[in-house]
Short mmCIF file of C-alpha atoms in Angstrom, two decimals:
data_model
loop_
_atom_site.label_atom_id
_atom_site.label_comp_id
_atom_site.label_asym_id
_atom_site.label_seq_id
_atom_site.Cartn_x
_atom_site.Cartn_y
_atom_site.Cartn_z
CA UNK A 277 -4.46 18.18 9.73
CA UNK A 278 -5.52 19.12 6.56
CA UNK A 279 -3.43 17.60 3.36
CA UNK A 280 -2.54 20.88 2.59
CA UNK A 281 -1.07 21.88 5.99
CA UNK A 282 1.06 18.38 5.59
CA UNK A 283 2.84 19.56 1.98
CA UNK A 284 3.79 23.43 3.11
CA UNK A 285 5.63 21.73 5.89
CA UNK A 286 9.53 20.88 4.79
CA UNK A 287 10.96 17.81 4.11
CA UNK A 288 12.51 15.65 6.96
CA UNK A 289 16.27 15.49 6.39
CA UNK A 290 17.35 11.54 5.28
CA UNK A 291 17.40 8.49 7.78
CA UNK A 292 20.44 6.60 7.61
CA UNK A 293 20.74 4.29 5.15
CA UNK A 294 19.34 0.44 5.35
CA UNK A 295 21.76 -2.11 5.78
CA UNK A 296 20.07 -3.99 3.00
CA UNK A 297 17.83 -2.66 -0.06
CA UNK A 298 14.35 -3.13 0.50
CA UNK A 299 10.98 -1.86 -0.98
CA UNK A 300 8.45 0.49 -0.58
CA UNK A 301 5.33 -1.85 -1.36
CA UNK A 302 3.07 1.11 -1.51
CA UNK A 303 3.59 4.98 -2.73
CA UNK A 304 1.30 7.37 -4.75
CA UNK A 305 4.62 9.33 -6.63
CA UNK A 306 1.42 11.17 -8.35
CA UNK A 307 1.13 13.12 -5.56
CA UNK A 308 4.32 13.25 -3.64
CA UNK A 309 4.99 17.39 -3.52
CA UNK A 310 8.22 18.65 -4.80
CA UNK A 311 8.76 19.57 -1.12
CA UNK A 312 8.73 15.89 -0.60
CA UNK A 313 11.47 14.20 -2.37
CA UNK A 314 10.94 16.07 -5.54
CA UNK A 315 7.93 15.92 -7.39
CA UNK A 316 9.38 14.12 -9.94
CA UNK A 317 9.11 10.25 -9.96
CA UNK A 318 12.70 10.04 -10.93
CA UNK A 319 13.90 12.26 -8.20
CA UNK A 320 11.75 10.19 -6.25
CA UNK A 321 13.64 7.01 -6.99
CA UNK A 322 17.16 8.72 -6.62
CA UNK A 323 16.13 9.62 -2.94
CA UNK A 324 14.71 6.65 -2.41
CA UNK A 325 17.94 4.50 -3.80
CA UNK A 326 20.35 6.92 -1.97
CA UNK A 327 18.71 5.22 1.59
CA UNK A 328 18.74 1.59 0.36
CA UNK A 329 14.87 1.70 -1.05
CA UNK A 330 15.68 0.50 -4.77
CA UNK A 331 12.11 -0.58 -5.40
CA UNK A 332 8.69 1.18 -5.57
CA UNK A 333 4.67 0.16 -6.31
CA UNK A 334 3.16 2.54 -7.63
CA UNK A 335 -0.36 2.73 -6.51
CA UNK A 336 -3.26 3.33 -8.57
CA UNK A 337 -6.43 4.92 -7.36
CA UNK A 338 -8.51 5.60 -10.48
CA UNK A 339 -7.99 5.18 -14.30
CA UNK A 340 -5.99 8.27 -14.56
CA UNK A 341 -3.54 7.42 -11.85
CA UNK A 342 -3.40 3.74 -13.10
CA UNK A 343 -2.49 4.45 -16.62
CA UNK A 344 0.32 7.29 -15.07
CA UNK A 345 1.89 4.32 -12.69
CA UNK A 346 2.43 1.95 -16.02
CA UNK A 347 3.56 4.98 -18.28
CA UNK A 348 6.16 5.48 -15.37
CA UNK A 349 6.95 1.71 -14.81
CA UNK A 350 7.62 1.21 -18.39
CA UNK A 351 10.37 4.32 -18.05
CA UNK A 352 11.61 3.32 -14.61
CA UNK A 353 13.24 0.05 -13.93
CA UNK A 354 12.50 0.60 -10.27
CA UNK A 355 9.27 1.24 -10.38
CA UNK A 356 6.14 -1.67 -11.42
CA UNK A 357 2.32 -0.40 -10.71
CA UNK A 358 -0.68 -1.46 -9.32
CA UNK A 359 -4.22 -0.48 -10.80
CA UNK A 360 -7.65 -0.11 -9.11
CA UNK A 361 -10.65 2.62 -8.30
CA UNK A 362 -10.20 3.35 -4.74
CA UNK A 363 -13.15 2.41 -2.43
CA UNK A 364 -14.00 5.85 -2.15
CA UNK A 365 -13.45 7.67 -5.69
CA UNK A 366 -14.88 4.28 -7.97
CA UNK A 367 -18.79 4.88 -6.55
CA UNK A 368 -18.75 8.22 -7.38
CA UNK A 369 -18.43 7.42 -10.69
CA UNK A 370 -20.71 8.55 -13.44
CA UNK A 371 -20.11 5.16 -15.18
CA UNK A 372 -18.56 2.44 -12.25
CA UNK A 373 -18.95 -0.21 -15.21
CA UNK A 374 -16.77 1.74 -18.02
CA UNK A 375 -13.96 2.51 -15.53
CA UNK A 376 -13.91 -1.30 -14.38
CA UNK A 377 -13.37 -2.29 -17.93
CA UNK A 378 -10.44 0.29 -18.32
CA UNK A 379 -9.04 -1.13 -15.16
CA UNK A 380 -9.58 -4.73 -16.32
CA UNK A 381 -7.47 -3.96 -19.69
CA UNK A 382 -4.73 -1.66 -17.66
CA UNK A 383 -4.22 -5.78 -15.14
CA UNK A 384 -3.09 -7.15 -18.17
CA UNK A 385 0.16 -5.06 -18.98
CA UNK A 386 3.31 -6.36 -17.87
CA UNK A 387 4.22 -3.57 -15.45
CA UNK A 388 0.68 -4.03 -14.09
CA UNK A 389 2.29 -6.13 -11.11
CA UNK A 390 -1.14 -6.08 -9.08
CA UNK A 391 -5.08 -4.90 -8.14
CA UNK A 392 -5.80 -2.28 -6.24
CA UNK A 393 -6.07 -0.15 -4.04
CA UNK A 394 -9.34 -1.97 -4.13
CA UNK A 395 -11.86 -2.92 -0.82
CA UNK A 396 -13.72 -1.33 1.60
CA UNK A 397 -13.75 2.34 3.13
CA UNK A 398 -16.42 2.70 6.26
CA UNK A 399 -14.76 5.92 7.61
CA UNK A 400 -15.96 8.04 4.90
CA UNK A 401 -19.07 6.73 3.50
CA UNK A 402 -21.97 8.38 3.22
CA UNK A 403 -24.75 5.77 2.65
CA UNK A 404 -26.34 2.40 2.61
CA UNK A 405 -25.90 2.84 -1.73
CA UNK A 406 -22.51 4.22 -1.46
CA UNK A 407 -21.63 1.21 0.45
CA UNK A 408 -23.26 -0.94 -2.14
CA UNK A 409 -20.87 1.02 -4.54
CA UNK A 410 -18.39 0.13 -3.07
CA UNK A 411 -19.25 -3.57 -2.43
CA UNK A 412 -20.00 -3.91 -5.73
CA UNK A 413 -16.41 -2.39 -7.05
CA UNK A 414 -14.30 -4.44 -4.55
CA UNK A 415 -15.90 -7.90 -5.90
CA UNK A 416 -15.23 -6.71 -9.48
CA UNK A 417 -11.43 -6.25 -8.96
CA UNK A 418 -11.49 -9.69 -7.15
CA UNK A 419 -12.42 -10.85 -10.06
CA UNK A 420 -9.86 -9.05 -11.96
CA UNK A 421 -6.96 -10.20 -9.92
CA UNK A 422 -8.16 -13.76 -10.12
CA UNK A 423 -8.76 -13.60 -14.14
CA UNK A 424 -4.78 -12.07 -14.94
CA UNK A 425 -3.22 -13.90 -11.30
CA UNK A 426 -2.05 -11.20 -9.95
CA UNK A 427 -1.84 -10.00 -6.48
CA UNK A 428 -5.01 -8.26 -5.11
CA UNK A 429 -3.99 -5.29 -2.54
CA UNK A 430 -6.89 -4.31 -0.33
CA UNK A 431 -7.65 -0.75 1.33
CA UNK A 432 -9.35 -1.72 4.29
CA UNK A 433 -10.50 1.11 6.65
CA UNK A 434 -13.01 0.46 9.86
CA UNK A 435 -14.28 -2.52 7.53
CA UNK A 436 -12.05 -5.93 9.05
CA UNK A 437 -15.32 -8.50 9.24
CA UNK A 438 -16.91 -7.09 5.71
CA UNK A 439 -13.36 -7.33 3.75
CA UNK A 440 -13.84 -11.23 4.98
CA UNK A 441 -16.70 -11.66 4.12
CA UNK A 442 -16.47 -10.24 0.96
CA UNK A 443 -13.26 -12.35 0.08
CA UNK A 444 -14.93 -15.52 1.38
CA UNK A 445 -18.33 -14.96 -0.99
CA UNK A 446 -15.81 -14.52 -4.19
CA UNK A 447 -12.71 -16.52 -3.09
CA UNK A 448 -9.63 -14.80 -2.71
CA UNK A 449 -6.93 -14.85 -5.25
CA UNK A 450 -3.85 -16.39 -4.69
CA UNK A 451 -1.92 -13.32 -3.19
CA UNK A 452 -3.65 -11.34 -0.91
CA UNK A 453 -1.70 -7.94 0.45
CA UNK A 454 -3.19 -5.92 3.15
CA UNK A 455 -2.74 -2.64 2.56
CA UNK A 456 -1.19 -0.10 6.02
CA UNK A 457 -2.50 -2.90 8.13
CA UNK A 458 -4.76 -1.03 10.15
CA UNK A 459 -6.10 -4.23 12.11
CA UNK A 460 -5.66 -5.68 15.94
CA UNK A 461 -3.51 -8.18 17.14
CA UNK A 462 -7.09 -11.17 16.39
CA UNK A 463 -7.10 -9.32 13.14
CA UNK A 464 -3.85 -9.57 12.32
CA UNK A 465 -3.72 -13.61 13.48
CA UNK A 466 -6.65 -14.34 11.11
CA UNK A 467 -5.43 -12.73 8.20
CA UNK A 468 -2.10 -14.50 8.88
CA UNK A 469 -3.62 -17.91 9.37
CA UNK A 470 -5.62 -17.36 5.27
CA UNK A 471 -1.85 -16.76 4.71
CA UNK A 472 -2.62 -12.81 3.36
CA UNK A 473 0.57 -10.50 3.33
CA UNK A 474 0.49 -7.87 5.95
CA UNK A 475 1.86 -4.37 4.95
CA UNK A 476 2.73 -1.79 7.57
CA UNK A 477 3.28 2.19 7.16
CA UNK A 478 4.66 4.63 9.57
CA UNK A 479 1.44 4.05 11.64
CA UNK A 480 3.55 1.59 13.39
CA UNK A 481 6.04 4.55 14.86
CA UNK A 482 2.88 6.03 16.45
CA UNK A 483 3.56 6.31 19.88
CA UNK A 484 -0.35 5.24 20.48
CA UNK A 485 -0.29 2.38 18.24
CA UNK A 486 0.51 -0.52 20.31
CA UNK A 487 -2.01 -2.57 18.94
CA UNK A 488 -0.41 -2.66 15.54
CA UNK A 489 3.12 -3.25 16.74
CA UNK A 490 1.39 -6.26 18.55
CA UNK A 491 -0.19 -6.89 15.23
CA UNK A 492 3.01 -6.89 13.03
CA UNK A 493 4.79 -8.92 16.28
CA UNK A 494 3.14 -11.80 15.40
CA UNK A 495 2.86 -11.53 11.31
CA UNK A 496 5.95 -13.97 10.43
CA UNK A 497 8.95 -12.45 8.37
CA UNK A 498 7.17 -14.29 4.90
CA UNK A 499 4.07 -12.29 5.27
CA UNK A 500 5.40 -8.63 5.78
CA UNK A 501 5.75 -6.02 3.79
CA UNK A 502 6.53 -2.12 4.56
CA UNK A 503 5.07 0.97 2.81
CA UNK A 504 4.79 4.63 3.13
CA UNK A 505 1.34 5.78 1.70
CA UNK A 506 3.31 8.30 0.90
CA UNK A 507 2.60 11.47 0.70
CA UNK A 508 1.02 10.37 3.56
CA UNK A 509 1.58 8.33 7.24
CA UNK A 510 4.72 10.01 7.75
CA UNK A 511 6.59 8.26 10.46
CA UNK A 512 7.91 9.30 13.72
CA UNK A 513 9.21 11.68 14.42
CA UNK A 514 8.55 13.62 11.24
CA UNK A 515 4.47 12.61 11.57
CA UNK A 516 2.64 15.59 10.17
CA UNK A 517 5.27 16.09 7.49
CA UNK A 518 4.96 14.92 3.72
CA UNK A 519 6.08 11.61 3.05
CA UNK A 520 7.90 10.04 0.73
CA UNK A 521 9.96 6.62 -0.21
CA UNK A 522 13.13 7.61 1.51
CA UNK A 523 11.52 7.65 4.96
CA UNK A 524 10.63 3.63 4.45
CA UNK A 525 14.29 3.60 6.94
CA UNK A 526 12.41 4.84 10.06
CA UNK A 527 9.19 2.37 9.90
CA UNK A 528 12.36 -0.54 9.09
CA UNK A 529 14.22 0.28 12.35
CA UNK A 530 11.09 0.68 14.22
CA UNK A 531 9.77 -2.93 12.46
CA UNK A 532 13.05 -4.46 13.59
CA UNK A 533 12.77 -3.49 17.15
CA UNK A 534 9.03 -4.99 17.36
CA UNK A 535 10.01 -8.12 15.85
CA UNK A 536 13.47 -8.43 17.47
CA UNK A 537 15.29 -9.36 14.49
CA UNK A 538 18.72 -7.85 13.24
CA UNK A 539 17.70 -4.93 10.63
CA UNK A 540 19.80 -6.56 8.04
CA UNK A 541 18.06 -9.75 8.35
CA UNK A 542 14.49 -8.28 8.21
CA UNK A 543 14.93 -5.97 4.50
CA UNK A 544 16.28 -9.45 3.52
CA UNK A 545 13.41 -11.20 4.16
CA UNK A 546 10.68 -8.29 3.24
CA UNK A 547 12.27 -7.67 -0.01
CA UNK A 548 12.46 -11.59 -0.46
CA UNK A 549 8.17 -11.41 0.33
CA UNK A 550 8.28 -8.21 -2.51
CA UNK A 551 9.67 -10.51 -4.99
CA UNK A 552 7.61 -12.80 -4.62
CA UNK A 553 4.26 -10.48 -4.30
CA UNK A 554 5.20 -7.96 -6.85
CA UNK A 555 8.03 -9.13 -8.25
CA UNK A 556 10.88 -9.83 -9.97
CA UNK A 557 11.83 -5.94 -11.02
CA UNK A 558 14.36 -5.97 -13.99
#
């Protein structure tokens, strides 16, 4: 389905409210279509609040969007930002070095709560010197998260053994988040033993994707965290629909089933793990 085809379709009505507030460790409000939740980033929030999600990260994927998510974290209480050059957009760059520095100055402002999306992208590269690109890009924001200590949050697609190996040659920084968790269950189990933070979108709802509700069975309660990639990874049963914050209700009742635990109990503990990843918000 083309991107598109996913905004002209309407908006899926509300979920019932969490139990709990929680987060939504992962959104791009950039590009959330008014048909969403309002284009807006404040009519983003209200939706989001009115459902129990009274916290949003605000993803970066270039300098442009980075420098947006801080202008709106430093209006928005409920909102803190992350800042990066996605794996596929930074090697396209005329000038990879330039943008890295504008990214390394954006990590040190105090809404600036963390790195990325940063890491590898296999399903959409083109090349042996795109994927050097990209290498080259994921070690610099490594670097970055290490130099301000703060968390690094990793896009990871069809690239499980090089995102390793990559974080093993530079040393990881202290907080690692995985980013839609996109692994297996020995994935998932070796990510949790280097004690990264697992994050799972509406993928998990996918009728097909037993492998990742195996995954996020076994991630414990202090490594979890829930997103929407919103506009995108709508969950069931709206999946083809735009996303947006206010949805994060269906991938928490679908989370709680997997992991047996009272809904109540599990926002407590993710938004505990937000805190302590992201956090604290005002």
């Amino acid at each position: 389905m083309r991107d598109t085809d996913r905004m002209e379709r309407p908006a899926p009505p509300a979920p019932e409210p969490l139990p709990r507030p929680v987060l939504d460790s992962h959104v791009h409000l950039d590009i959330v279509g008014s048909d969403g939740a309002g284009a807006s980033p404040e009519a983003q929030v209200e939706a989001a609040r009115a459902v129990g999600v009274d916290r949003l990260v605000q993803v970066g994927i270039d300098v442009e969007s980075s420098r947006w998510g801080i202008t709106v974290a430093e209006k928005n209480p409920a909102v803190v930002a992350t800042v990066a050059l996605h794996p596929n957009d930074g090697p396209r760059l005329a000038d990879l070095d330039a943008a890295l520095a504008e990214i390394s100055a954006m990590a040190e402002h105090e809404r600036c709560r963390g790195i990325g999306e940063t890491g590898l992208d296999f399903f959409r590269t083109t090349g042996p010197a795109e994927l050097a690109a990209q290498e080259r890009s994921f070690r610099a924001h490594i670097a970055i998260a290490k130099r301000v200590g703060k968390p690094l949050v990793i896009h990871d697609r069809d690239a499980h053994a090089d995102v390793l190996r990559v974080l093993d040659d530079e040393g990881a920084p202290e907080t690692v988040v995985l980013h839609c968790f996109s692994g297996d269950a020995d994935f998932a189990a070796e990510c949790v033993r280097r004690g990264y933070v697992l994050s799972f979108a509406g993928t998990v709802t996918f009728k097909n994707a037993v492998g990742l509700r195996e995954a996020a069975r076994l991630t414990p309660l202090t490594q979890l965290l829930v997103e929407t990639d919103a506009p995108f990874l709508t969950p069931t049963p709206h999946r083809g629909a735009p996303n947006a914050s206010y949805l994060i209700p269906l991938t928490m009742r679908a989370l709680a089933e997997v992991k047996e635990v009272p809904l109540a109990d599990l926002c407590d503990a993710i938004s505990a793990t937000g805190d302590r990843v992201f956090g604290p918000w005002p």
